Amino acid sequence: VTGGYTINLLSNITPDESDTFENDDNHKQSMICITKSYKYTINGNGHTIDAKRDSSNKGRVVYAIKCTLTINDAVIKGGYIASYGAGIMLYANTSGFLNNVEITGNVSIDSTESTPCGGGLSVYNNCVYTSGSVHDNSCVKGGGIARISGTNANLTLGDPNNPKAKVLIYNNKSTDAGAGLFSALGKLTIINADVFNNIKVDSSGNVLAENNVYLKKVDETSNQTITVGGNLSGCKIGVTTENTPSSGNTIQITTGYSDNNSLPPSKIFKSDAGYGVIMDEINGKEAVLATGGGSIDVPLQIYDNVKIELDKKVIVSKDTSPDKNVISVSGSLDGESVTLSKLSATLY
C-alpha cells in the first residue's frame, strides 16, 4: 500500500496457507504492509483478517511504518513470526488508532530479542486502543501487548471521549514477563481496561503464575507506573513490578490515581505476586504495592480523621484530644492487631 486510502472489507480475508509473504528486507513477511507517510483506514465491518501462519510458513498480519493507521471493527488473527507484533506491528513514526478491534491467536517466537516483542500488538511510538480485546496470543515478553521504544512509546487503553468504551486483555501467555502487557518505557495510560488471567508459563507450557501488566524498573527503587486517565471503577488490573516491595518500602504503581478515583485501589488493582495494594496517603495519594510488615511514617500533628487501609480492609478510628497531641488508632486485620502511634503505624 503506497498512498492514503480507506479499505472497506466486504468479507473475511485470508491467504492460501501455502502463500508466502514476501516484502522488502525491512518489512518482510507481512500480510498487510503499509510503508508510506499517509493516513490509512481499514474498516473491517466485523470481518476477520486471518494470516493463517504457522511455524512452517511464518508471517505477521499487519505492519505499518511512518504513517497514521486506523483500524475499525475488525478481527486480527493468525500471525506467527520470529519478530515484533505477530498480529499488529506499529513501527517507527506511526500513530495507531484501534476501535473495536479483536486481536487473537497470534504468536511471536523470537527468544533472542532483548526487548519485548508483543505477540498480539507491538507499539513503537503511539497507539490509542479505544475498545476491543486482546486474548489468546503469546510471546516470550509481552504476550498480548508490548511497548518497545524509548520515552516516546505511548499507549492508551480506553477512549478519552467515551468512558464506557473498554479494552479487555486476557488469556495471553509469555515465558518471560508481561503475559498481558509489557510496559518497558514511555507512557502507559489506562482509561478503561481489564487486564486479568494472563499467564507466565515455562518452556513446556506449564503454568507458573499470573503476570498481567508488567512494569519494568526505571532505577533500583522505582518502576514504570500506570497513568490513570479516568474513573477505573469496575476495572480489574493485575500488576507485576520488576522492583518489588520490602518491609518499610512500598512500590508505586500509579500516577494520577486520586485525581479520578475515590475507591481504595485494592478494589481495582491486584498484585500478581500476592503483595498488598494500598493507598499512599502521605506521598501523593497513589496506589502502591506493600508487604505485610514494616512501618509507615506519618507527620506529628493532630488529625480529625485517620484512615488505614490494609489488604482490602479498612480500619477507621480517631483520638484527637488536643491536650494529648497524639494519634491512637487500633483495630484488627485477620485477627492480628494494628496500631498507629503518633509517629508511625506498625503492623504486627
Short mmCIF file of N, CA and C in Angstrom, two decimals, residues 111 139-140 173-176 199-208:
data_model
loop_
_atom_site.label_atom_id
_atom_site.label_comp_id
_atom_site.label_asym_id
_atom_site.label_seq_id
_atom_site.Cartn_x
_atom_site.Cartn_y
_atom_site.Cartn_z
N SER A 111 13.07 -15.57 20.78
CA SER A 111 13.61 -15.53 22.14
C SER A 111 14.96 -14.84 22.19
N CYS A 139 3.98 -14.77 23.44
CA CYS A 139 5.29 -14.22 23.11
C CYS A 139 6.21 -14.48 24.29
N VAL A 140 7.51 -14.39 24.06
CA VAL A 140 8.46 -14.52 25.17
C VAL A 140 8.24 -13.39 26.17
N LYS A 173 -0.21 -15.45 26.96
CA LYS A 173 0.85 -16.19 27.64
C LYS A 173 2.21 -15.62 27.28
N SER A 174 3.14 -15.73 28.24
CA SER A 174 4.54 -15.40 27.98
C SER A 174 5.41 -16.38 28.75
N THR A 175 6.63 -16.56 28.28
CA THR A 175 7.57 -17.42 29.00
C THR A 175 8.56 -16.58 29.82
N ASP A 176 8.49 -15.25 29.69
CA ASP A 176 9.38 -14.39 30.45
C ASP A 176 8.58 -13.45 31.35
N ILE A 199 -1.02 -15.42 31.73
CA ILE A 199 -0.25 -16.43 32.46
C ILE A 199 1.19 -16.52 31.95
N LYS A 200 2.12 -16.54 32.90
CA LYS A 200 3.50 -16.89 32.60
C LYS A 200 3.63 -18.40 32.65
N VAL A 201 4.24 -18.97 31.62
CA VAL A 201 4.37 -20.43 31.53
C VAL A 201 5.85 -20.78 31.34
N ASP A 202 6.20 -22.03 31.58
CA ASP A 202 7.56 -22.47 31.30
C ASP A 202 7.65 -22.93 29.85
N SER A 203 8.82 -23.40 29.44
CA SER A 203 9.04 -23.77 28.04
C SER A 203 8.18 -24.93 27.59
N SER A 204 7.64 -25.68 28.56
CA SER A 204 6.76 -26.80 28.23
C SER A 204 5.29 -26.42 28.28
N GLY A 205 5.01 -25.17 28.60
CA GLY A 205 3.63 -24.71 28.66
C GLY A 205 2.97 -24.87 30.01
N ASN A 206 3.73 -25.29 31.02
CA ASN A 206 3.16 -25.43 32.36
C ASN A 206 2.97 -24.07 33.01
N VAL A 207 1.84 -23.88 33.68
CA VAL A 207 1.50 -22.61 34.30
C VAL A 207 2.43 -22.33 35.49
N LEU A 208 3.03 -21.13 35.50
CA LEU A 208 3.87 -20.72 36.62
C LEU A 208 3.15 -19.72 37.53
#
